DNA sequence: TTTATAAATGTAAACGGTTACATTATAATA
DNA sequence: TATTATAATGTAACCGTTTACATTTATAAA
């Protein structure tokens, strides 16, 4: 490993001078600047990050915590984050949560160990406010929470407008004449799932639709659970005329179930989802859903982190950004006009 | 930030002793060990990673390079890697490649800057052997290549048996009576795509099927390209009786195209894919494909890295692991018996 | 109790950078 | 040319750990 003193020696200057040209700060005589620069290139010298971190107390890396499940969802967000962050010379350190307790330990280690300069958390089922936030607040690291419902002073929280979009979807279905709309839940503790459900419930109320308990069934965001849930729902009496699945994967399972049950979608049964994953446009019939701009979400997260990085902790504000979502009307709801 | 000397002071010992109990090495008197331990807990002390890294020349982090595209694919692999690595107290630093040149710079920075202890690369379209490997070899960091065709001495290369599985798929289609099987290419420079194509071509030859150029069309792994490619293919004369798409997303697009063209799948047109993504079981008809064990791939990568981490560079061997793939027969090929 | 030996602890120099301050070289002025 | 003022460079301390080596303390043997 070549160090700064190797460079210094070869250039016959002190390490201080090399450091100066490295940070192209101060006034270094052009002649020496060039000479040292040459040698840096020649030796292919890269400063040691640990030494830098130790000195500067900055690591140029952002921690990223995300749940173990729903790989697709988070992969897109990560790409969004990464693109923006890497352009700004920052790296991403990832850690995937199994359970909340373990996650708190990880965060604590990251922050107190000086491993990261900022933190982005996607923990849709987080609950332990104190365990999660206290170390962060104490350590004055900027934080972005994605789809996370804990109260976080001086942090940026990025939320999808699940509630209104879900309600809007119920509205749409109601407009098409449906009175009995079923709902397939996502994960029990999942923030998005809960908000979507809340929108469904309030929509039901608002448009005076049936509100029986038999219209709800619990899934877990997978195609298989959507399939199974639909089979269950259609055995009930009376049957729903429409199914609102908390995400597209379950909606895809629901469509398959309808096929097996020889029900026509949307004639016998309307089915709608949430997320607008890439294959939603290619189901039969095309899936009516709500588009979630995942990359944009990632981009916003990165932007916020970067903005807060150089800010004095006391200047940071508590921000809550609610991202409006776009309904995508395809055929599976029975609507005539198709959006997009 | 609490440091080791804060602990030392409070415990009235030297930093050396604190360091000793931290690494529970050497012989520390049980009494002092306990006392110091107490204080460490009390102060919630976590050693500074940069100081550790500087001293030990180990960062407990593994670099992970992956392409900008195909988020789904890589997300699963990352989960596989992460699960294994985090259990072994290692972190993942990710970087997403835009182009090869930039990537080489990143790798160089990671390695020479002492940021990582090992590297896992997923660059299916990598070509520049020297630029990529030389710095790694020089720096004696263990390397795992996933689906990457460059020659890498002392590295572990993880490959899918794309070739044989693709050939087997052609075999299967041939058995079902197809003579004119079309192929939708994936990315032009993508390793997996090329291998799958190679298997297709050799299968065609082996089973004496038609070998006309009009049976091939170039896609880019997206549903949209699969759709478009199928439209193109079905305008040609004579039409193929089966389509082999280089991945499932394109196969899904192909199924949709068939629907639009009012062709029955599999009666008028058999369609098969590759990957076995989660929704492949829920298309109509269910998609015949090849299962790719992504998490397992990630697990193997992590395992190899960990194994090589503590090895003397001179002892590392050049390994090439070819992972056999399992065919998944569903309805879209027209087969009677269903596997899985 | 003294002495030899082993165990526990402390001291200080690394690791590879940055930077306040001291020093030296250069340019400007008289 | 001598004297300043200023620009360029060097010196050494520091960031927070680890660890070889030195020193102290405890234990065992005489």
XYZ file of C-alpha atoms (C1' of nucleotides) in Angstrom:
740
model
C 0.000 0.000 0.000
C 1.399 3.338 -0.979
C 1.018 6.067 1.590
C 1.256 9.775 1.568
C 4.818 9.612 2.824
C 5.838 7.436 -0.091
C 4.598 10.191 -2.309
C 6.272 12.841 -0.162
C 9.585 11.075 -0.254
C 9.568 10.620 -3.991
C 8.568 14.219 -4.555
C 11.059 15.486 -2.004
C 8.485 17.431 -0.075
C 6.804 16.981 3.272
C 3.604 15.044 3.765
C 1.906 18.312 4.556
C 2.547 19.546 1.062
C 1.263 16.361 -0.477
C -1.822 16.652 1.643
C -2.262 20.171 0.386
C -2.166 19.236 -3.247
C -4.447 16.321 -2.506
C -7.024 18.696 -1.122
C -6.062 21.313 -3.650
C -6.419 23.812 -0.905
C -4.050 26.505 0.301
C -1.457 27.992 -1.926
C 0.936 25.502 -3.278
C 3.367 26.698 -5.871
C 2.131 25.548 -9.289
C 5.440 23.904 -10.018
C 5.341 21.718 -6.927
C 1.655 21.088 -7.309
C 2.306 19.647 -10.730
C 5.303 17.634 -9.674
C 3.504 16.095 -6.723
C 0.433 15.496 -8.839
C 2.512 13.585 -11.326
C 3.883 11.333 -8.663
C 0.472 10.712 -7.162
C -0.665 9.492 -10.532
C 2.479 7.559 -11.164
C 2.140 5.707 -7.882
C -1.598 5.365 -8.343
C -1.960 6.707 -4.832
C -5.321 6.641 -3.109
C -5.610 8.046 0.407
C -6.512 5.516 3.051
C -10.133 5.956 4.020
C -9.635 4.956 7.605
C -6.972 7.517 8.164
C -9.181 10.077 6.516
C -12.177 9.078 8.545
C -10.235 9.185 11.736
C -9.056 12.675 11.041
C -12.074 14.224 9.463
C -14.749 12.334 11.322
C -16.517 11.844 8.051
C -16.692 8.600 6.170
C -18.600 9.577 3.071
C -20.842 6.638 3.571
C -24.550 6.546 4.212
C -26.146 3.679 6.077
C -29.171 2.041 4.585
C -31.428 -0.163 6.630
C -34.121 -2.165 4.936
C -36.316 -5.111 5.768
C -35.522 -8.613 4.756
C -38.596 -9.011 2.614
C -39.990 -7.412 -0.539
C -36.746 -7.388 -2.388
C -38.214 -5.925 -5.527
C -39.640 -2.921 -3.852
C -36.485 -1.972 -2.098
C -34.149 -2.754 -4.920
C -35.685 0.021 -6.949
C -35.428 2.466 -4.105
C -31.838 1.534 -3.527
C -31.058 2.191 -7.155
C -32.626 5.602 -6.825
C -30.613 6.384 -3.752
C -27.428 5.044 -5.146
C -27.545 6.944 -8.345
C -27.824 10.259 -6.622
C -25.428 9.495 -3.829
C -22.651 8.089 -5.963
C -22.768 11.177 -8.118
C -21.970 13.073 -4.979
C -19.088 10.866 -4.020
C -20.859 8.977 -1.279
C -21.068 5.278 -0.699
C -23.860 3.136 0.667
C -23.453 0.671 3.471
C -26.398 -1.662 3.630
C -27.849 -3.716 6.379
C -30.936 -5.809 6.223
C -33.141 -6.118 9.245
C -34.334 -9.420 10.585
C -35.965 -8.163 13.694
C -36.218 -4.803 15.284
C -34.019 -5.465 18.252
C -31.134 -6.626 16.161
C -31.607 -3.660 13.937
C -31.278 -1.241 16.796
C -27.992 -2.837 17.676
C -26.769 -2.453 14.134
C -27.762 1.173 13.980
C -26.116 1.849 17.279
C -22.931 0.233 16.076
C -22.967 2.155 12.819
C -23.551 5.485 14.430
C -21.422 5.249 17.533
C -18.663 3.491 15.685
C -18.443 6.412 13.298
C -19.097 4.203 10.339
C -21.666 6.400 8.640
C -22.412 10.070 8.109
C -26.119 9.668 7.591
C -28.839 7.085 7.731
C -31.732 6.089 5.552
C -34.200 3.736 7.127
C -36.872 1.735 5.458
C -38.575 -0.077 8.245
C -42.237 -0.074 7.447
C -43.019 -2.010 10.582
C -40.807 -0.133 12.997
C -42.350 0.645 16.333
C -39.652 1.219 18.895
C -39.193 4.915 18.706
C -36.783 5.270 21.552
C -34.503 2.443 20.657
C -34.315 3.598 17.093
C -34.114 7.311 17.336
C -32.389 8.196 20.537
C -28.909 7.127 19.449
C -29.376 8.977 16.202
C -30.538 12.175 17.765
C -27.755 12.026 20.275
C -25.229 11.555 17.579
C -26.494 14.250 15.359
C -26.514 12.287 12.185
C -29.028 13.217 9.503
C -31.795 10.682 9.121
C -34.334 9.897 6.462
C -37.227 7.606 7.201
C -39.036 5.947 4.349
C -42.571 4.741 4.907
C -41.956 4.611 8.611
C -44.467 5.875 11.080
C -42.360 6.713 14.093
C -42.106 10.277 15.193
C -38.681 11.593 14.329
C -37.625 15.093 15.321
C -35.213 16.788 12.951
C -35.488 13.927 10.500
C -37.026 13.781 7.062
C -39.872 11.337 6.682
C -40.876 10.247 3.202
C -44.384 8.922 2.973
C -46.520 7.673 0.129
C -50.011 9.029 -0.022
C -51.358 5.539 0.419
C -54.413 6.689 2.247
C -55.828 9.000 -0.365
C -54.888 6.787 -3.266
C -56.598 3.829 -1.660
C -59.681 5.888 -1.037
C -59.588 7.091 -4.587
C -59.428 3.508 -5.754
C -62.524 2.674 -3.735
C -64.146 5.734 -5.224
C -63.316 4.525 -8.697
C -64.722 1.087 -7.991
C -67.808 2.617 -6.458
C -68.312 4.732 -9.564
C -68.252 1.545 -11.588
C -71.172 0.315 -9.570
C -69.528 -1.907 -7.001
C -71.123 -2.070 -3.583
C -69.321 -5.012 -2.140
C -65.562 -4.479 -2.344
C -63.252 -6.874 -0.580
C -59.784 -6.044 0.688
C -56.724 -8.246 0.934
C -54.413 -6.954 3.636
C -50.651 -6.808 3.296
C -48.314 -7.448 6.196
C -49.950 -6.890 9.520
C -47.517 -4.356 10.865
C -46.561 -2.819 7.572
C -47.080 0.907 7.425
C -48.071 1.077 3.770
C -50.436 -1.825 4.170
C -52.116 -0.214 7.118
C -52.542 3.115 5.377
C -53.970 1.475 2.318
C -56.412 -0.329 4.519
C -57.364 2.865 6.274
C -58.094 4.455 2.913
C -60.173 1.468 1.941
C -62.206 1.599 5.146
C -62.833 5.319 4.947
C -63.673 5.073 1.272
C -66.162 2.354 1.994
C -67.777 4.554 4.564
C -67.712 7.658 2.435
C -69.343 6.024 -0.546
C -71.782 4.067 1.565
C -70.648 0.633 0.572
C -71.023 -2.564 2.498
C -68.847 -2.777 5.547
C -69.026 -6.376 6.627
C -66.043 -8.086 8.155
C -66.264 -10.973 5.740
C -64.997 -8.629 3.070
C -61.526 -8.591 4.558
C -58.853 -11.212 4.560
C -55.212 -11.131 5.555
C -52.452 -11.686 3.024
C -48.718 -11.150 3.177
C -47.846 -9.354 -0.066
C -47.032 -12.506 -2.042
C -48.788 -13.839 -5.133
C -49.538 -17.037 -3.258
C -51.320 -15.222 -0.478
C -53.345 -13.210 -2.979
C -54.365 -16.412 -4.640
C -55.334 -18.099 -1.414
C -57.136 -15.044 -0.085
C -59.246 -14.813 -3.213
C -60.257 -18.450 -2.999
C -61.290 -17.803 0.588
C -63.203 -14.655 -0.276
C -65.151 -16.239 -3.076
C -66.362 -18.987 -0.814
C -68.049 -16.461 1.390
C -71.614 -15.491 1.055
C -72.444 -13.065 -0.361
C -69.458 -12.848 -2.649
C -67.687 -9.558 -3.254
C -67.961 -8.084 -6.732
C -64.552 -6.454 -6.531
C -61.272 -7.149 -4.776
C -58.789 -4.523 -3.762
C -55.423 -6.110 -3.038
C -52.943 -4.142 -0.981
C -50.272 -4.732 -3.586
C -49.847 -5.927 -7.159
C -48.277 -9.259 -6.370
C -51.382 -10.264 -4.450
C -53.581 -8.873 -7.208
C -51.762 -11.099 -9.674
C -52.472 -14.052 -7.420
C -56.086 -12.957 -7.274
C -56.377 -12.854 -11.039
C -55.044 -16.379 -11.217
C -57.543 -17.501 -8.601
C -60.370 -15.955 -10.584
C -59.190 -17.854 -13.621
C -59.190 -21.112 -11.714
C -62.659 -20.346 -10.382
C -63.770 -19.613 -13.942
C -64.715 -16.089 -13.097
C -64.265 -13.431 -15.690
C -62.200 -10.429 -14.672
C -63.609 -7.798 -14.593
C -67.106 -8.965 -15.549
C -67.664 -11.325 -12.646
C -65.038 -9.888 -10.413
C -63.084 -6.656 -10.617
C -59.552 -6.774 -9.262
C -57.245 -3.863 -8.484
C -53.808 -3.669 -6.919
C -51.260 -1.182 -5.680
C -47.626 -0.465 -6.713
C -47.695 -0.690 -10.505
C -44.864 -3.179 -10.776
C -43.502 -3.647 -14.241
C -45.546 -6.727 -15.060
C -48.828 -5.113 -14.024
C -49.283 -3.861 -17.554
C -48.936 -7.401 -18.852
C -51.418 -9.333 -16.804
C -54.660 -10.497 -18.392
C -56.537 -8.263 -18.086
C -54.127 -5.394 -17.496
C -54.077 -4.544 -13.830
C -55.637 -1.355 -12.548
C -53.380 -0.099 -9.805
C -51.611 2.877 -8.253
C -48.195 3.841 -9.462
C -45.482 4.170 -6.846
C -42.431 6.088 -8.035
C -39.806 4.015 -6.272
C -36.710 5.472 -7.869
C -37.964 8.933 -7.205
C -38.473 7.988 -3.599
C -34.856 6.898 -3.441
C -33.738 10.047 -5.129
C -35.602 12.204 -2.641
C -34.080 10.312 0.253
C -30.577 10.821 -1.058
C -31.238 14.457 -1.713
C -32.417 15.061 1.812
C -29.449 13.296 3.342
C -27.008 15.244 1.250
C -28.662 18.521 2.084
C -28.542 17.839 5.800
C -25.040 16.449 5.823
C -23.323 19.785 5.939
C -25.891 21.413 8.091
C -25.457 22.147 11.729
C -27.597 19.644 13.650
C -29.417 22.462 15.357
C -30.523 23.852 12.028
C -32.114 20.660 10.816
C -35.848 20.718 10.504
C -38.453 18.043 10.911
C -39.802 17.360 7.479
C -42.632 15.164 6.384
C -43.014 14.738 2.671
C -46.104 13.008 1.402
C -45.727 11.836 -2.139
C -48.920 11.918 -4.166
C -49.579 8.811 -6.198
C -51.070 8.339 -9.616
C -53.911 5.950 -10.326
C -53.332 3.705 -13.323
C -56.548 2.503 -14.895
C -56.267 -0.634 -16.989
C -58.833 -3.322 -17.712
C -59.039 -5.341 -14.539
C -61.438 -2.920 -12.871
C -63.897 -2.948 -15.722
C -63.435 0.681 -16.597
C -63.878 1.768 -20.181
C -61.300 4.477 -20.379
C -57.735 3.431 -19.863
C -55.195 5.784 -18.357
C -51.463 5.945 -19.085
C -18.121 10.376 21.160
C -16.778 8.227 23.903
C -13.361 6.811 23.310
C -11.318 4.080 24.794
C -9.502 6.567 26.990
C -12.752 7.780 28.480
C -13.357 4.237 29.520
C -9.795 3.845 30.724
C -9.979 6.955 32.817
C -13.226 6.010 34.439
C -11.989 2.507 35.169
C -8.634 3.769 36.355
C -6.683 1.552 34.026
C -4.670 2.155 30.890
C -6.144 2.095 27.413
C -4.168 -1.062 26.798
C -6.130 -2.878 29.429
C -9.404 -1.651 28.052
C -8.326 -2.788 24.643
C -7.542 -6.172 26.111
C -10.927 -6.692 27.618
C -12.487 -5.416 24.417
C -10.733 -8.128 22.496
C -11.088 -10.505 25.400
C -7.631 -11.665 24.663
C -4.625 -12.015 26.889
C -4.958 -12.522 30.558
C -6.792 -9.785 32.300
C -7.634 -10.310 35.897
C -11.295 -11.318 36.176
C -11.933 -8.516 38.613
C -10.653 -5.804 36.286
C -12.232 -7.447 33.290
C -15.592 -7.179 34.967
C -15.071 -3.662 36.176
C -13.993 -2.422 32.778
C -16.786 -4.359 31.124
C -19.288 -2.633 33.335
C -18.031 0.759 32.383
C -18.007 -0.070 28.706
C -21.673 -0.936 28.980
C -22.430 2.028 31.157
C -20.890 4.413 28.665
C -22.379 2.516 25.724
C -18.932 2.521 24.234
C -18.410 1.347 20.664
C -14.889 1.332 19.229
C -14.326 3.717 16.377
C -14.227 1.769 13.141
C -11.764 4.057 11.465
C -9.253 3.705 14.213
C -9.773 -0.024 14.133
C -9.411 -0.147 10.397
C -6.286 1.920 10.475
C -4.695 -0.362 12.992
C -5.875 -3.738 11.842
C -6.026 -3.072 8.129
C -9.368 -4.802 8.104
C -12.672 -3.044 7.738
C -15.133 -5.907 8.019
C -16.835 -4.682 4.940
C -17.273 -6.378 1.611
C -17.695 -4.387 -1.565
C -20.528 -5.273 -3.873
C -20.609 -4.083 -7.449
C -23.712 -4.576 -9.512
C -25.144 -3.202 -12.719
C -27.679 -0.462 -12.827
C -30.338 -2.579 -14.444
C -32.398 -5.626 -13.482
C -33.067 -4.532 -9.964
C -35.180 -7.534 -9.137
C -32.547 -10.018 -10.042
C -29.856 -8.426 -8.013
C -31.988 -7.573 -5.051
C -32.518 -11.237 -4.362
C -28.848 -11.992 -4.666
C -28.000 -9.143 -2.347
C -30.395 -10.490 0.235
C -28.679 -13.835 0.000
C -25.280 -12.289 0.436
C -26.348 -10.033 3.213
C -27.949 -12.674 5.300
C -24.830 -14.762 5.408
C -22.409 -11.906 5.756
C -24.200 -10.078 8.532
C -24.298 -13.269 10.540
C -20.556 -13.197 10.341
C -20.262 -9.634 11.426
C -19.493 -8.182 8.054
C -21.080 -5.242 6.320
C -21.811 -4.628 2.662
C -20.771 -1.549 0.789
C -22.607 -1.279 -2.481
C -21.848 0.477 -5.678
C -23.854 0.366 -8.835
C -22.115 0.481 -12.157
C -23.107 2.826 -14.925
C -20.314 2.049 -17.264
C -17.280 -0.113 -17.040
C -14.718 2.624 -16.926
C -16.336 4.339 -14.012
C -16.633 1.023 -12.294
C -12.958 0.352 -12.552
C -12.297 3.652 -10.877
C -14.660 2.799 -8.066
C -13.082 -0.569 -7.512
C -9.660 0.947 -7.538
C -10.730 3.469 -4.961
C -12.315 0.847 -2.757
C -9.368 -1.448 -2.828
C -6.477 0.958 -2.697
C -8.241 3.139 -0.201
C -8.520 0.200 2.149
C -12.268 0.495 2.259
C -13.080 -3.168 1.774
C -11.717 -6.569 2.708
C -13.249 -8.437 -0.174
C -15.199 -7.872 -3.343
C -18.189 -9.438 -4.985
C -18.781 -8.390 -8.558
C -21.874 -8.873 -10.622
C -21.011 -7.431 -13.936
C -22.526 -9.681 -16.539
C -21.233 -7.516 -19.312
C -17.731 -6.938 -18.038
C -15.013 -7.217 -20.595
C -11.971 -5.322 -19.441
C -10.032 -7.982 -17.666
C -6.951 -5.967 -16.950
C -8.648 -2.879 -15.686
C -10.848 -4.881 -13.415
C -8.618 -7.545 -12.071
C -5.124 -6.194 -11.912
C -5.717 -3.864 -8.976
C -7.458 -6.650 -7.127
C -4.769 -9.179 -7.685
C -2.143 -6.694 -6.712
C -3.946 -5.928 -3.563
C -4.612 -9.452 -2.589
C -8.253 -9.048 -1.783
C -10.519 -12.059 -2.193
C -12.851 -11.732 -5.126
C -16.047 -13.436 -6.191
C -17.379 -12.952 -9.684
C -21.012 -13.672 -10.370
C -22.065 -14.440 -13.906
C -18.997 -12.732 -15.213
C -16.931 -14.184 -17.974
C -13.564 -12.639 -17.405
C -10.664 -14.836 -16.499
C -9.828 -14.307 -12.863
C -6.911 -16.105 -11.264
C -7.319 -16.940 -7.581
C -10.904 -15.735 -7.644
C -14.131 -17.653 -7.285
C -16.436 -17.437 -10.257
C -20.078 -18.348 -9.800
C -21.821 -19.295 -12.992
C -25.313 -20.479 -13.792
C -25.553 -23.437 -16.078
C -27.392 -21.322 -18.592
C -26.039 -23.203 -21.524
C -27.244 -26.651 -20.615
C -30.548 -25.462 -19.253
C -31.262 -23.544 -22.423
C -30.392 -26.569 -24.490
C -32.597 -28.693 -22.329
C -35.420 -26.275 -22.898
C -34.986 -26.565 -26.638
C -34.938 -30.307 -26.178
C -38.199 -30.147 -24.292
C -39.827 -28.011 -26.954
C -38.498 -30.308 -29.644
C -39.989 -33.276 -27.821
C -43.320 -31.534 -27.922
C -43.070 -31.438 -31.684
C -41.787 -27.951 -32.357
C -39.499 -27.505 -35.326
C -39.481 -23.759 -35.572
C -38.444 -22.248 -32.275
C -37.747 -18.531 -32.077
C -35.441 -16.871 -29.574
C -35.685 -13.438 -27.994
C -32.248 -12.245 -26.972
C -31.524 -10.466 -23.725
C -28.950 -7.700 -23.434
C -26.363 -7.859 -26.152
C -23.339 -8.032 -23.925
C -24.930 -9.827 -21.044
C -23.177 -13.015 -20.074
C -26.286 -14.961 -19.081
C -28.094 -13.874 -22.199
C -25.254 -14.982 -24.399
C -24.972 -18.361 -22.748
C -28.666 -18.957 -23.025
C -28.457 -18.100 -26.666
C -25.547 -20.449 -27.145
C -27.582 -23.237 -25.589
C -30.477 -22.404 -27.864
C -28.313 -22.475 -30.980
C -26.619 -25.728 -30.088
C -29.924 -27.271 -29.092
C -31.399 -26.281 -32.413
C -28.530 -27.966 -34.166
C -28.577 -31.050 -32.017
C -32.255 -31.697 -32.492
C -32.196 -30.773 -36.140
C -34.556 -27.866 -35.965
C -34.814 -24.933 -38.298
C -31.925 -22.549 -38.083
C -33.054 -19.493 -39.988
C -32.003 -16.048 -38.897
C -35.566 -14.799 -38.932
C -36.160 -16.836 -35.834
C -34.098 -14.483 -33.724
C -34.854 -11.041 -32.474
C -33.118 -8.808 -29.993
C -34.786 -7.767 -26.741
C -33.489 -6.128 -23.616
C -34.916 -8.168 -20.748
C -38.026 -6.003 -20.256
C -41.663 -7.001 -20.669
C -42.055 -4.296 -23.273
C -39.254 -5.673 -25.410
C -40.687 -9.173 -25.132
C -43.998 -7.848 -26.311
C -42.536 -5.960 -29.209
C -40.262 -8.800 -30.228
C -43.163 -11.195 -30.353
C -45.192 -8.881 -32.556
C -42.193 -8.672 -34.855
C -41.655 -12.420 -34.888
C -45.264 -13.232 -35.685
C -45.216 -10.983 -38.710
C -42.469 -13.053 -40.222
C -43.089 -15.846 -42.609
C -43.120 -18.626 -41.756
C -44.137 -18.012 -38.181
C -42.437 -19.788 -35.332
C -44.515 -22.284 -33.373
C -42.653 -21.624 -30.151
C -40.811 -18.734 -28.573
C -37.962 -19.069 -26.132
C -37.432 -15.767 -24.313
C -34.103 -15.233 -22.587
C -35.888 -14.255 -19.392
C -39.305 -14.355 -17.788
C -40.078 -10.673 -18.050
C -39.821 -10.899 -21.834
C -41.841 -14.116 -21.817
C -44.572 -12.283 -19.946
C -44.524 -9.604 -22.615
C -44.680 -12.338 -25.223
C -47.762 -13.889 -23.637
C -49.478 -10.528 -23.710
C -48.558 -10.098 -27.366
C -50.017 -13.497 -28.155
C -53.208 -12.447 -26.436
C -53.409 -9.291 -28.484
C -52.765 -11.286 -31.645
C -55.505 -13.688 -30.586
C -53.155 -16.595 -30.517
C -53.717 -19.307 -27.995
C -50.798 -20.161 -25.769
C -49.678 -22.899 -26.012
C -51.912 -24.220 -28.805
C -50.961 -21.683 -31.469
C -47.736 -20.609 -29.885
C -45.701 -22.117 -27.086
C -43.809 -19.657 -24.918
C -41.062 -20.366 -22.417
C -38.856 -18.133 -20.313
C -35.909 -18.246 -17.968
C -35.471 -17.202 -14.292
C -38.675 -18.378 -12.638
C -39.545 -15.051 -11.096
C -42.261 -15.153 -8.503
C -45.078 -14.166 -10.834
C -44.168 -16.810 -13.422
C -46.458 -19.246 -11.647
C -49.331 -16.794 -12.006
C -49.319 -15.938 -15.666
C -51.999 -17.348 -17.927
C -51.016 -19.950 -18.808
C -48.410 -20.647 -16.140
C -44.977 -20.008 -17.547
C -42.602 -22.846 -18.296
C -39.171 -21.636 -17.346
C -35.898 -22.433 -15.604
C -35.535 -21.766 -11.937
C -32.571 -19.643 -10.881
C -31.756 -19.899 -7.170
C -30.803 -16.288 -6.601
C -30.565 -16.286 -2.832
C -28.482 -19.396 -2.940
C -26.201 -17.688 -5.412
C -25.776 -14.861 -2.941
C -25.165 -17.260 -0.140
C -22.456 -19.053 -2.067
C -20.772 -15.772 -2.881
C -20.710 -14.729 0.746
C -19.439 -18.112 1.785
C -16.559 -17.982 -0.618
C -15.549 -14.509 0.436
C -15.593 -15.409 4.078
C -13.571 -18.513 3.482
C -10.908 -16.626 1.578
C -10.772 -13.679 3.912
C -8.449 -15.269 6.397
C -6.472 -17.148 3.857
C -3.038 -16.219 2.729
C -3.361 -14.778 -0.770
C -0.904 -17.325 -2.067
C -3.120 -20.146 -0.902
C -6.207 -18.963 -2.719
C -7.331 -21.140 -5.554
C -9.075 -20.343 -8.787
C -12.548 -21.746 -8.482
C -15.299 -21.958 -11.002
C -18.616 -23.142 -9.693
C -21.312 -23.902 -12.192
C -24.713 -24.031 -10.623
C -27.077 -26.526 -12.212
C -30.557 -25.191 -12.874
C -33.925 -26.834 -12.613
C -36.465 -26.770 -15.395
C -39.954 -25.769 -14.304
C -42.652 -27.111 -16.572
C -45.967 -25.316 -16.444
C -48.610 -24.883 -19.121
C -47.180 -22.317 -21.504
C -45.111 -24.875 -23.362
C -48.044 -27.181 -24.001
C -46.665 -30.013 -21.955
C -49.073 -32.350 -20.219
C -47.159 -33.122 -17.091
C -46.413 -30.238 -14.826
C -43.272 -30.158 -12.732
C -42.629 -28.312 -9.445
C 11.298 -12.829 54.856
C 13.764 -12.911 50.611
C 14.036 -14.220 45.942
C 12.652 -16.122 41.562
C 8.922 -16.536 38.450
C 4.676 -15.624 36.429
C 0.798 -12.766 35.758
C -1.240 -8.234 35.198
C -0.860 -3.797 33.807
C 1.231 0.368 31.831
C 3.978 3.096 28.281
C 4.600 4.614 23.979
C 5.099 3.854 19.148
C 2.813 2.678 15.409
C -1.337 2.918 11.627
C -2.002 7.099 7.524
C -3.705 11.006 7.104
C -4.624 16.647 8.412
C -3.470 21.066 10.121
C -1.924 24.819 13.542
C 2.092 26.795 13.968
C 7.037 27.537 12.961
C 10.316 28.162 9.568
C 12.314 29.231 5.226
C 12.250 31.116 0.533
C 10.679 34.718 -2.481
C 9.104 39.200 -3.877
C 8.466 44.018 -2.891
C 10.104 48.294 -1.019
C 13.258 51.721 0.380
C 21.755 46.017 -0.779
C 19.250 45.618 3.436
C 14.622 45.264 5.240
C 9.981 43.776 5.259
C 5.958 41.493 3.954
C 4.214 37.503 2.033
C 3.986 33.104 -0.020
C 5.544 28.272 0.261
C 6.926 24.605 2.822
C 8.113 21.875 6.909
C 7.447 20.072 11.794
C 4.962 17.722 14.894
C 0.748 16.868 17.371
C -3.465 14.723 16.880
C -7.522 11.520 15.469
C -8.741 6.402 18.364
C -7.163 2.095 18.337
C -3.573 -2.009 19.014
C 0.519 -4.175 20.693
C 5.653 -4.979 21.595
C 8.055 -4.151 25.306
C 8.859 -2.363 30.008
C 7.307 -2.256 34.520
C 4.769 -3.421 38.445
C 2.261 -6.692 41.279
C 1.035 -11.162 42.904
C 2.340 -15.988 43.747
C 5.361 -19.703 44.834
C 9.578 -21.532 46.464
C 13.473 -21.310 49.474
